mmCIF file of N, CA and C and ligand atoms in Angstrom:
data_model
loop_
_atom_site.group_PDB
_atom_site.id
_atom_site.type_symbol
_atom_site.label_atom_id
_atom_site.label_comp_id
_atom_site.label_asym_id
_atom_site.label_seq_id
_atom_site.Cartn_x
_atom_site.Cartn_y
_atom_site.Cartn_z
ATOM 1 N N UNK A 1 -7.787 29.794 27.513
ATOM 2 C CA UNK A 1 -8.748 30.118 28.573
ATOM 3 C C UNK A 1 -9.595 31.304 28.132
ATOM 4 N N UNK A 2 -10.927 31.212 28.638
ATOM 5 C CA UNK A 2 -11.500 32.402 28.415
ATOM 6 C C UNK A 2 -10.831 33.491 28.734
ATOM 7 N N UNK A 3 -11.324 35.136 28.332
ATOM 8 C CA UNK A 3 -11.021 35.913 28.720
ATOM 9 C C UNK A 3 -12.072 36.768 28.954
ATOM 10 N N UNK A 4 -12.155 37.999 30.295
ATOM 11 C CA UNK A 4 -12.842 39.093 30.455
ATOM 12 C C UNK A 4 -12.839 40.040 30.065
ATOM 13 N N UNK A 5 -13.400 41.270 29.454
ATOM 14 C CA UNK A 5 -12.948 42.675 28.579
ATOM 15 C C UNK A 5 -14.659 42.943 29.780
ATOM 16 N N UNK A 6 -14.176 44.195 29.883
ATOM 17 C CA UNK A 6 -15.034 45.723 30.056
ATOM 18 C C UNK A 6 -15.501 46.321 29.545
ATOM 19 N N UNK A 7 -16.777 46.024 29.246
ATOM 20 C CA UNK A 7 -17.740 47.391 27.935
ATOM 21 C C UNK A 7 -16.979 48.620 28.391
ATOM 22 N N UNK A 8 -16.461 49.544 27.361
ATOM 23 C CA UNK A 8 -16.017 50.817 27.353
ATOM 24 C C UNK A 8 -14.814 51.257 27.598
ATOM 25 N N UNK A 9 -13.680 50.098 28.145
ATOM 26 C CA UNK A 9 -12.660 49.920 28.473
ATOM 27 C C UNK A 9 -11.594 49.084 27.807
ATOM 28 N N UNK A 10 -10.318 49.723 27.556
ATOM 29 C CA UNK A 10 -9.330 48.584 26.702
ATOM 30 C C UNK A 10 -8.598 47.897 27.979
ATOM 31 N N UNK A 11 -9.857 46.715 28.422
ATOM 32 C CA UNK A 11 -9.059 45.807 29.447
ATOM 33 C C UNK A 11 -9.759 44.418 28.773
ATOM 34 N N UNK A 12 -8.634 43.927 28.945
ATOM 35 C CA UNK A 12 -8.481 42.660 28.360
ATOM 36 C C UNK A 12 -8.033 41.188 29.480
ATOM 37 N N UNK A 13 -8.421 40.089 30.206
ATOM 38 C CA UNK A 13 -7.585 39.637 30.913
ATOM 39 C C UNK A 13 -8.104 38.262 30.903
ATOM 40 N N UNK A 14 -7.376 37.290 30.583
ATOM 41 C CA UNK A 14 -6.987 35.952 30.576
ATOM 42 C C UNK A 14 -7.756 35.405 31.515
ATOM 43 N N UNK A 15 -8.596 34.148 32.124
ATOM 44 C CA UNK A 15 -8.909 33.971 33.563
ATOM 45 C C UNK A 15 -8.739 32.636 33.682
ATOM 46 N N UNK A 16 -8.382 31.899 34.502
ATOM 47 C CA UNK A 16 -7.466 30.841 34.911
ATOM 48 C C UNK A 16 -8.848 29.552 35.408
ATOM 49 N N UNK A 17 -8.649 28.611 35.232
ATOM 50 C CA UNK A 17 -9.553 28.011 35.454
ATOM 51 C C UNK A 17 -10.010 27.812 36.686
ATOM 52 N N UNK A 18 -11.356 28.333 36.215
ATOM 53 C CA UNK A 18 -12.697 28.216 37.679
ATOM 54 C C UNK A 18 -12.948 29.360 38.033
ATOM 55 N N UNK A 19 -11.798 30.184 37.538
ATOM 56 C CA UNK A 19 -11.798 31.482 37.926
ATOM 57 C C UNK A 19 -12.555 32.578 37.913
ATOM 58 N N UNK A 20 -13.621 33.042 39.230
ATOM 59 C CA UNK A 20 -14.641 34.447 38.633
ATOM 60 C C UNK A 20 -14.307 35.653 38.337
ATOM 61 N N UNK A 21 -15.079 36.248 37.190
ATOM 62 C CA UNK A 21 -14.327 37.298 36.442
ATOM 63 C C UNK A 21 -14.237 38.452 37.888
ATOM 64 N N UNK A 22 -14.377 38.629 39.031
ATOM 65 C CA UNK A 22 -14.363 39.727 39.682
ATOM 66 C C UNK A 22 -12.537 39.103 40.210
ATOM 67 N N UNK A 23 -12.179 37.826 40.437
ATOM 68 C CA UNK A 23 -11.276 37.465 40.766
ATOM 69 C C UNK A 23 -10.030 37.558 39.655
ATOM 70 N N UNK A 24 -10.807 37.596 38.591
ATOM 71 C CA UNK A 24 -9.679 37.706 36.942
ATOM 72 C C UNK A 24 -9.603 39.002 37.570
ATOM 73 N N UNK A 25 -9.988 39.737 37.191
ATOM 74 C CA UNK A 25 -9.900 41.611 37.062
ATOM 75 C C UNK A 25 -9.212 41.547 37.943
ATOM 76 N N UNK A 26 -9.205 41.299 39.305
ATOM 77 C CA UNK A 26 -8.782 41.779 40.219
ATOM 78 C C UNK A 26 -7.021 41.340 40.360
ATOM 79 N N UNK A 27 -6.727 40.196 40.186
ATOM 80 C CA UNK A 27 -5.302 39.712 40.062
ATOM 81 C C UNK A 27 -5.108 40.558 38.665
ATOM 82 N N UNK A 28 -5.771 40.731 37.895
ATOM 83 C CA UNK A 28 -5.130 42.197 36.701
ATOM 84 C C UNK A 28 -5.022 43.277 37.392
ATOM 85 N N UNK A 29 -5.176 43.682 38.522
ATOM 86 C CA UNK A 29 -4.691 45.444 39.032
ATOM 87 C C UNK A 29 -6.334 46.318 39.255
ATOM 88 N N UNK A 30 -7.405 45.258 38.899
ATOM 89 C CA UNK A 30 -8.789 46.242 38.253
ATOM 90 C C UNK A 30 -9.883 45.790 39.480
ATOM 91 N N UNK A 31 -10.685 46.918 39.897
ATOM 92 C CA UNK A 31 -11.312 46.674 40.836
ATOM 93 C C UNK A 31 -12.769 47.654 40.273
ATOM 94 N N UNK A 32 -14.082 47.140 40.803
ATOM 95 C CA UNK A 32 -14.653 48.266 40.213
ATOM 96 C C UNK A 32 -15.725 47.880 41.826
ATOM 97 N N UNK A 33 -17.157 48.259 42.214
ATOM 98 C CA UNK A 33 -18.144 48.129 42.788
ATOM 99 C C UNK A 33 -18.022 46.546 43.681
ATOM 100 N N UNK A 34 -17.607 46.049 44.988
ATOM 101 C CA UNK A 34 -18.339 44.627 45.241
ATOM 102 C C UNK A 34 -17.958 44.719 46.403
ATOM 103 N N UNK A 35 -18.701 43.535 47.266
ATOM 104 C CA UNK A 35 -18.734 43.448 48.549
ATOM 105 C C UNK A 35 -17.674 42.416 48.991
ATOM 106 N N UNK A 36 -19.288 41.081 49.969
ATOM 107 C CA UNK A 36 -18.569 40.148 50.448
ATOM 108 C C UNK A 36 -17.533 39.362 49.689
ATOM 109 N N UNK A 37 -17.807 39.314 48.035
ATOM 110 C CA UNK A 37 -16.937 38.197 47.273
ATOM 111 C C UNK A 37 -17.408 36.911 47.828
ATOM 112 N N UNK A 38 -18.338 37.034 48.589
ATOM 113 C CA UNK A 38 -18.807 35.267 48.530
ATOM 114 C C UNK A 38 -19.789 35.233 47.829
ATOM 115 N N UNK A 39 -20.809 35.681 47.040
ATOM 116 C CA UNK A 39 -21.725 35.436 46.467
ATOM 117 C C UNK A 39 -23.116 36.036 47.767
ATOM 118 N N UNK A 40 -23.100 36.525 48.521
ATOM 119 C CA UNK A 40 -24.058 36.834 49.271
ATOM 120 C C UNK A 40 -24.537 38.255 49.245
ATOM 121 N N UNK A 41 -23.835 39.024 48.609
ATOM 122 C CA UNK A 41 -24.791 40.747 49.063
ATOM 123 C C UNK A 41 -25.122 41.051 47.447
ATOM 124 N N UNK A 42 -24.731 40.926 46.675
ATOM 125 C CA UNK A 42 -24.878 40.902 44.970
ATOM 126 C C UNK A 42 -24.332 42.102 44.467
ATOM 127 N N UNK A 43 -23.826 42.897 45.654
ATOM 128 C CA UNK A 43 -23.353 44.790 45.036
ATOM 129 C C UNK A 43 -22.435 43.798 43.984
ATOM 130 N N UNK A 44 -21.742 42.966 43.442
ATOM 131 C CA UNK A 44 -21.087 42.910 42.240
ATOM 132 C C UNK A 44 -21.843 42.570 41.133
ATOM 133 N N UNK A 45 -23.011 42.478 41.354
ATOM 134 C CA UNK A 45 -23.539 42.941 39.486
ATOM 135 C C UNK A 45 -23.363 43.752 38.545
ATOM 136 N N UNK A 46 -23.481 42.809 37.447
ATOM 137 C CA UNK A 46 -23.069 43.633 36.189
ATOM 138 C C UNK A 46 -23.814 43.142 35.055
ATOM 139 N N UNK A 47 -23.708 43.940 34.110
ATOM 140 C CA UNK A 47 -24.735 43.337 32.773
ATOM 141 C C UNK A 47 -23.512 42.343 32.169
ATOM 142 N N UNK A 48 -24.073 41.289 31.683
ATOM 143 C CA UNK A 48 -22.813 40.536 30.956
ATOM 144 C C UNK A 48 -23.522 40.806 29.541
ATOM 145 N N UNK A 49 -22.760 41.368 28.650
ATOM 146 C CA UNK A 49 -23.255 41.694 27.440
ATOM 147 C C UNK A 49 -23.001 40.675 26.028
ATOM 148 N N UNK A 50 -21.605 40.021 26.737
ATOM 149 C CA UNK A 50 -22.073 38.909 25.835
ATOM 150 C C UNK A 50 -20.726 37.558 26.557
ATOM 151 N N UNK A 51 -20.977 36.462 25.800
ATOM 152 C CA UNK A 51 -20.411 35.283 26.599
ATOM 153 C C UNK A 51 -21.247 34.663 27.188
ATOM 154 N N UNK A 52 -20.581 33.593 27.871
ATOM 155 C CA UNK A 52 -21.861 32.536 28.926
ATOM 156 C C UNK A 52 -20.599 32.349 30.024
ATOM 157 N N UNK A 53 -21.560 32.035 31.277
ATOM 158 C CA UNK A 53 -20.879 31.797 32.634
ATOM 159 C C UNK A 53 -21.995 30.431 33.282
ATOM 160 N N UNK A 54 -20.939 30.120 34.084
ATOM 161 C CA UNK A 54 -21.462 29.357 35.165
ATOM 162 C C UNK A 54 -21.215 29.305 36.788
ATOM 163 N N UNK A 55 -22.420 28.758 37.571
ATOM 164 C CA UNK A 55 -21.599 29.535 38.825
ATOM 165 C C UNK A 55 -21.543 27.329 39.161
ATOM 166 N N UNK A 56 -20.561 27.660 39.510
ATOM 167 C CA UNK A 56 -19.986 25.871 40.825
ATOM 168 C C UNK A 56 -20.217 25.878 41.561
ATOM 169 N N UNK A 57 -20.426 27.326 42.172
ATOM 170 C CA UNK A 57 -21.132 27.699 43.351
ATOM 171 C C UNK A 57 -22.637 28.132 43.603
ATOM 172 N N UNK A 58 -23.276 27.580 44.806
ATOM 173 C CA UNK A 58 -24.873 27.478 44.736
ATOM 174 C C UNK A 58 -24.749 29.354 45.123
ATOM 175 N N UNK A 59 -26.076 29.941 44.205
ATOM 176 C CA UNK A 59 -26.189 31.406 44.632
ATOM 177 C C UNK A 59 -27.829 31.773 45.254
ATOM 178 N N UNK A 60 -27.518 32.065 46.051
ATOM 179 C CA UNK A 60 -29.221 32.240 46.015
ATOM 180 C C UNK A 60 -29.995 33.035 45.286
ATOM 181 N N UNK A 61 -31.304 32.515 45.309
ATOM 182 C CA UNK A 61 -32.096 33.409 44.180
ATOM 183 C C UNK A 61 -32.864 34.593 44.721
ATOM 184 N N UNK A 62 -32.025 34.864 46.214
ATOM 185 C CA UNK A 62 -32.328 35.984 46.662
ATOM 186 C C UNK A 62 -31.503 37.523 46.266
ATOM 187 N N UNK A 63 -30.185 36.820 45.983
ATOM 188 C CA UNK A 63 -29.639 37.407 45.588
ATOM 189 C C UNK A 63 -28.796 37.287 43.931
ATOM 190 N N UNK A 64 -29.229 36.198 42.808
ATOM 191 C CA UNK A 64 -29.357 36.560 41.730
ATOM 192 C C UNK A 64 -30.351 35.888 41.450
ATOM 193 N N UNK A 65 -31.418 36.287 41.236
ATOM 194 C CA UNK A 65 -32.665 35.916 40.812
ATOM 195 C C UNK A 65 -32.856 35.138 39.137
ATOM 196 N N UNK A 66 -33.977 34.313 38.922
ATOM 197 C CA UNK A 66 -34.087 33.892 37.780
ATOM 198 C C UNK A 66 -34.568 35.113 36.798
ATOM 199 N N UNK A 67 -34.750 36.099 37.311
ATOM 200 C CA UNK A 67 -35.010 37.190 36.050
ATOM 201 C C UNK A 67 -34.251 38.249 35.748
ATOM 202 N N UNK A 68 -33.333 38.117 36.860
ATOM 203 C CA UNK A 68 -31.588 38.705 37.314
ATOM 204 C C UNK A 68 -31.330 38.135 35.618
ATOM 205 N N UNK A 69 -30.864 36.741 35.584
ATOM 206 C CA UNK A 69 -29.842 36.153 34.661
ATOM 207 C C UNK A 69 -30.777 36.229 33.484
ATOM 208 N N UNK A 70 -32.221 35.806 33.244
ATOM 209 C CA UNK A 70 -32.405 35.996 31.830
ATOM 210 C C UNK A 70 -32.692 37.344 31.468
ATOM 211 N N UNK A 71 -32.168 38.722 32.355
ATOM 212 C CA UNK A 71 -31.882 39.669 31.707
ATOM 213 C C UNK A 71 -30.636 39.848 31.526
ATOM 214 N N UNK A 72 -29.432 38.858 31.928
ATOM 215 C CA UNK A 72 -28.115 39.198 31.255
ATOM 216 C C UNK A 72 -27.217 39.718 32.778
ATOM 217 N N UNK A 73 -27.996 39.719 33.749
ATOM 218 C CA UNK A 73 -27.462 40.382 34.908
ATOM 219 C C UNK A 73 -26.466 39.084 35.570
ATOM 220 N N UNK A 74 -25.373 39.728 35.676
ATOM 221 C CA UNK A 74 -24.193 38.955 36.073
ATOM 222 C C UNK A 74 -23.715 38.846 37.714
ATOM 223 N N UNK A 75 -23.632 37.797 38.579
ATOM 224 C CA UNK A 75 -22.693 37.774 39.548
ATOM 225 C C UNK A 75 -21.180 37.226 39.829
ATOM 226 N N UNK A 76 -20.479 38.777 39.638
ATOM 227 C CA UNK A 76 -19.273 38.412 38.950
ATOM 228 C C UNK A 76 -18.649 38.130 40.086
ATOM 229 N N UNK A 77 -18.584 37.793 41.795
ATOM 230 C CA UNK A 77 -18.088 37.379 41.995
ATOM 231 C C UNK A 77 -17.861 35.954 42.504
ATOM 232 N N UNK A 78 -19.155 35.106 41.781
ATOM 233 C CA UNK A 78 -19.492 33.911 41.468
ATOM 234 C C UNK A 78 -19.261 33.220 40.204
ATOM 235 N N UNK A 79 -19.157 34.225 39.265
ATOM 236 C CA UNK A 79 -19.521 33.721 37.982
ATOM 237 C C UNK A 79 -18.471 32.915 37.267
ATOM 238 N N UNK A 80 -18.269 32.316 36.599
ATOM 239 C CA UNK A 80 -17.061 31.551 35.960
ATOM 240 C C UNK A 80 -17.586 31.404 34.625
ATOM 241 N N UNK A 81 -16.276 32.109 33.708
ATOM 242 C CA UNK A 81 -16.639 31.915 32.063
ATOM 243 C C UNK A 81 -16.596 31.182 31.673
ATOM 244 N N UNK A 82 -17.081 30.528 30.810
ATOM 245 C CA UNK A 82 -16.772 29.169 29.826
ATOM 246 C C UNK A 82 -16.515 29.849 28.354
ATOM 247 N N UNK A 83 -17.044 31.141 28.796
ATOM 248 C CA UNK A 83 -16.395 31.369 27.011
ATOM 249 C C UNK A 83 -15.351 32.868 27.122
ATOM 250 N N UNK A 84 -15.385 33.599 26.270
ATOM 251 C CA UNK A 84 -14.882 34.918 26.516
ATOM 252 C C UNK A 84 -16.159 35.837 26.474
ATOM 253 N N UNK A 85 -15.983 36.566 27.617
ATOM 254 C CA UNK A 85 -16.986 37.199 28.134
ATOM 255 C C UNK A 85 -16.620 38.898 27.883
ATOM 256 N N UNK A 86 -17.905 39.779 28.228
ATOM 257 C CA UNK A 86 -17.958 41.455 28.101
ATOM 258 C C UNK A 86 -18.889 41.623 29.110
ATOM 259 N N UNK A 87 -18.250 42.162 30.014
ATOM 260 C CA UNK A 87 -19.414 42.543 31.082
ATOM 261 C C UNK A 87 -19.543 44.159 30.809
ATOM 262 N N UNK A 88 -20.553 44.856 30.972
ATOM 263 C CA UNK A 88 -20.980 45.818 31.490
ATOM 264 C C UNK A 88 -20.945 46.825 32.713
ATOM 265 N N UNK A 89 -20.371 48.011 33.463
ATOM 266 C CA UNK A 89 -20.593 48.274 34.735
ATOM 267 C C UNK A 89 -21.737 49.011 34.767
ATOM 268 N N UNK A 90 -22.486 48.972 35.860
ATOM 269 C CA UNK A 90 -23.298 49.805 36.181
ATOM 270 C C UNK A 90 -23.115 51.207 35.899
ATOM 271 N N UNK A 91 -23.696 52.181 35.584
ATOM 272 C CA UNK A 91 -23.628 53.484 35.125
ATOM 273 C C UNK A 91 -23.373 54.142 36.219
ATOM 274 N N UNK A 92 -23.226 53.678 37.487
ATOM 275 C CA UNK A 92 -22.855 54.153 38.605
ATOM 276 C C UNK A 92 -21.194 54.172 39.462
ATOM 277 N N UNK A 93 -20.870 53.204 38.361
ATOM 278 C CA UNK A 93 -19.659 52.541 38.874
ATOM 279 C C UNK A 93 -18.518 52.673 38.060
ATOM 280 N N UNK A 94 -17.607 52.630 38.219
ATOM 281 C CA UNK A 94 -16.185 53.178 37.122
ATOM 282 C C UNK A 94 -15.151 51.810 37.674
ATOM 283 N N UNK A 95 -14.525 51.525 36.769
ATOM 284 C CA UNK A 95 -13.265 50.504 36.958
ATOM 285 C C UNK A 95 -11.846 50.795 36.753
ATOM 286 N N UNK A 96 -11.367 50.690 38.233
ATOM 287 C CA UNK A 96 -10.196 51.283 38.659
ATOM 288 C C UNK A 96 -9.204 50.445 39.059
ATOM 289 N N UNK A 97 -7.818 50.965 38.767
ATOM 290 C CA UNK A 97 -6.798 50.028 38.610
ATOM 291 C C UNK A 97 -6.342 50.138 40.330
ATOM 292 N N UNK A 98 -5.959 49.058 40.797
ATOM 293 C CA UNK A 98 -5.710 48.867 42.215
ATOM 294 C C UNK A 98 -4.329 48.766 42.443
ATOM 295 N N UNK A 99 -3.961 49.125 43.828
ATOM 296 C CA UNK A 99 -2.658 48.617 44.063
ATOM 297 C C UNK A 99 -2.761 47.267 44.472
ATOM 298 N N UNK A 100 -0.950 46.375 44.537
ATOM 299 C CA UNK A 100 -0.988 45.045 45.199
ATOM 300 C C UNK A 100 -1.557 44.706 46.203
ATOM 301 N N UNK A 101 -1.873 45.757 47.155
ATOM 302 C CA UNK A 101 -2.543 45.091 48.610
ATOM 303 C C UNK A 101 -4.148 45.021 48.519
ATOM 304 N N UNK A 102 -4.875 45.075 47.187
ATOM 305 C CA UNK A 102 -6.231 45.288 47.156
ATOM 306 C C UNK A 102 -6.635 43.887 46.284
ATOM 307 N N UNK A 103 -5.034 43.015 45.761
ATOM 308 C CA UNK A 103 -5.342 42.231 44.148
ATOM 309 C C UNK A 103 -5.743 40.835 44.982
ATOM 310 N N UNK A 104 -5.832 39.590 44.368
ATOM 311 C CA UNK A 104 -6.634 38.245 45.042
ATOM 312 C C UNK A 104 -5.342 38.220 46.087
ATOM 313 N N UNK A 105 -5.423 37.402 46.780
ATOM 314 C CA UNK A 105 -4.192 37.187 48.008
ATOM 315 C C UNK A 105 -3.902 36.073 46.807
ATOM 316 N N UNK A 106 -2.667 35.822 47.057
ATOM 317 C CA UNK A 106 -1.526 34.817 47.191
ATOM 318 C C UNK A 106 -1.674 35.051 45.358
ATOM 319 N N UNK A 107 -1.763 35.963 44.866
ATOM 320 C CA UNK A 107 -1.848 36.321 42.920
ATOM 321 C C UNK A 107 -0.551 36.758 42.726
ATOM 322 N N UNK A 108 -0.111 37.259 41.481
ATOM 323 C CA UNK A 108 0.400 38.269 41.125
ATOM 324 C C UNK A 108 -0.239 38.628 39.918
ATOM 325 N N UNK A 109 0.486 39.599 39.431
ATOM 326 C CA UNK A 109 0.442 40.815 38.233
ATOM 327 C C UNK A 109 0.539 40.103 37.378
ATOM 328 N N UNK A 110 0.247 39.875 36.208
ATOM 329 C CA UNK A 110 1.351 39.046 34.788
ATOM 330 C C UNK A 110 0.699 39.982 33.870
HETATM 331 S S1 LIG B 1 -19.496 40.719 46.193
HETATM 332 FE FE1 LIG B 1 -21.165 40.068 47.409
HETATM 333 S S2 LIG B 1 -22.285 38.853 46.019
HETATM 334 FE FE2 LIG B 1 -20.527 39.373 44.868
#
Protein backbone atom coordinates (compact mmCIF):
# COMPACT_ATOMS: atom_id res chain seq x y z
CA UNK A 1 0.00 0.00 0.00
CA UNK A 2 1.00 3.41 -0.46
CA UNK A 3 2.47 5.28 2.18
CA UNK A 4 2.33 9.05 3.68
CA UNK A 5 5.68 10.83 5.08
CA UNK A 6 5.68 14.64 6.21
CA UNK A 7 8.10 17.11 4.59
CA UNK A 8 10.40 17.78 7.64
CA UNK A 9 9.28 15.03 9.76
CA UNK A 10 10.46 11.27 10.41
CA UNK A 11 6.75 10.09 9.98
CA UNK A 12 6.24 7.44 7.94
CA UNK A 13 2.63 5.60 7.69
CA UNK A 14 1.21 2.80 5.64
CA UNK A 15 -2.52 3.81 4.35
CA UNK A 16 -5.07 1.17 3.90
CA UNK A 17 -7.09 1.13 0.97
CA UNK A 18 -9.20 4.19 -0.08
CA UNK A 19 -7.77 5.59 2.66
CA UNK A 20 -7.20 9.71 2.92
CA UNK A 21 -3.89 10.65 4.02
CA UNK A 22 -5.55 13.02 6.85
CA UNK A 23 -7.32 9.63 7.92
CA UNK A 24 -3.73 7.57 7.56
CA UNK A 25 -1.98 10.16 9.91
CA UNK A 26 -4.56 10.28 12.05
CA UNK A 27 -5.12 6.38 13.00
CA UNK A 28 -0.98 6.88 13.29
CA UNK A 29 -1.41 9.17 16.57
CA UNK A 30 -0.70 12.50 14.04
CA UNK A 31 -2.96 15.32 13.69
CA UNK A 32 -1.93 18.62 12.22
CA UNK A 33 -4.54 21.82 10.87
CA UNK A 34 -8.38 20.46 9.55
CA UNK A 35 -11.87 20.91 9.91
CA UNK A 36 -15.10 19.27 8.73
CA UNK A 37 -13.13 16.02 7.29
CA UNK A 38 -15.79 15.94 4.73
CA UNK A 39 -14.16 17.67 2.06
CA UNK A 40 -16.13 21.01 2.53
CA UNK A 41 -14.13 23.90 4.41
CA UNK A 42 -10.49 22.97 2.77
CA UNK A 43 -8.55 24.24 6.25
CA UNK A 44 -6.82 20.66 5.43
CA UNK A 45 -4.61 21.77 2.69
CA UNK A 46 -1.36 20.97 2.09
CA UNK A 47 1.33 21.11 -0.60
CA UNK A 48 1.73 17.48 -1.83
CA UNK A 49 5.32 17.59 -2.84
CA UNK A 50 5.48 14.57 -4.45
CA UNK A 51 3.22 11.32 -5.31
CA UNK A 52 -0.26 11.33 -7.04
CA UNK A 53 -3.77 11.13 -5.33
CA UNK A 54 -7.20 10.74 -6.21
CA UNK A 55 -10.32 11.92 -4.69
CA UNK A 56 -13.69 9.01 -5.09
CA UNK A 57 -15.11 11.65 -3.67
CA UNK A 58 -16.75 14.66 -5.73
CA UNK A 59 -14.88 18.03 -4.18
CA UNK A 60 -15.94 21.16 -5.10
CA UNK A 61 -14.02 23.53 -7.03
CA UNK A 62 -14.97 25.94 -4.55
CA UNK A 63 -13.12 24.53 -2.32
CA UNK A 64 -10.14 22.77 -4.24
CA UNK A 65 -9.93 24.59 -7.22
CA UNK A 66 -8.37 23.60 -10.67
CA UNK A 67 -5.36 25.85 -9.93
CA UNK A 68 -5.44 24.57 -6.19
CA UNK A 69 -4.20 21.01 -7.72
CA UNK A 70 -2.03 22.06 -10.67
CA UNK A 71 -0.11 23.89 -8.08
CA UNK A 72 0.38 20.69 -6.06
CA UNK A 73 -2.18 21.90 -3.39
CA UNK A 74 -3.61 18.90 -1.64
CA UNK A 75 -7.08 17.98 0.04
CA UNK A 76 -5.96 15.67 2.46
CA UNK A 77 -9.02 14.97 3.85
CA UNK A 78 -10.34 13.74 0.53
CA UNK A 79 -7.39 12.72 -1.03
CA UNK A 80 -6.46 9.02 -1.59
CA UNK A 81 -2.85 7.90 -2.68
CA UNK A 82 -2.23 5.72 -5.40
CA UNK A 83 1.31 6.04 -4.93
CA UNK A 84 3.58 6.96 -1.91
CA UNK A 85 3.09 10.35 -1.21
CA UNK A 86 5.08 13.68 0.80
CA UNK A 87 2.88 16.22 1.74
CA UNK A 88 3.96 19.50 2.91
CA UNK A 89 2.35 21.59 6.04
CA UNK A 90 1.59 24.92 5.80
CA UNK A 91 4.25 27.14 7.45
CA UNK A 92 1.61 27.90 9.81
CA UNK A 93 0.87 24.61 11.03
CA UNK A 94 3.00 21.95 13.01
CA UNK A 95 2.10 18.10 13.21
CA UNK A 96 1.25 16.74 16.43
CA UNK A 97 0.98 13.43 17.87
CA UNK A 98 -2.63 12.87 19.35
CA UNK A 99 -4.10 10.94 21.97
CA UNK A 100 -6.67 7.81 21.31
CA UNK A 101 -9.76 9.90 21.70
CA UNK A 102 -8.71 12.38 18.78
CA UNK A 103 -7.48 9.04 16.23
CA UNK A 104 -10.28 7.79 13.24
CA UNK A 105 -13.17 6.11 15.41
CA UNK A 106 -13.37 2.46 15.36
CA UNK A 107 -8.95 2.49 14.34
CA UNK A 108 -6.26 1.54 16.31
CA UNK A 109 -2.50 2.30 16.75
CA UNK A 110 -0.27 -0.38 14.84
S1 LIG B 1 -11.19 19.18 6.73
FE1 LIG B 1 -12.71 20.34 5.71
S2 LIG B 1 -12.17 20.06 3.64
FE2 LIG B 1 -10.77 18.77 4.66
Amino acid sequence: MPTVAVDGHDVEVESRPGEPILGTLCRAGYSYRFGCRRGGCGVCKVQLISGQVVYPKTVADSVLSDSDRLGGVCLTCRAVPVSDVVIRLDSTDQLRRIGLFRQAKGTKVE
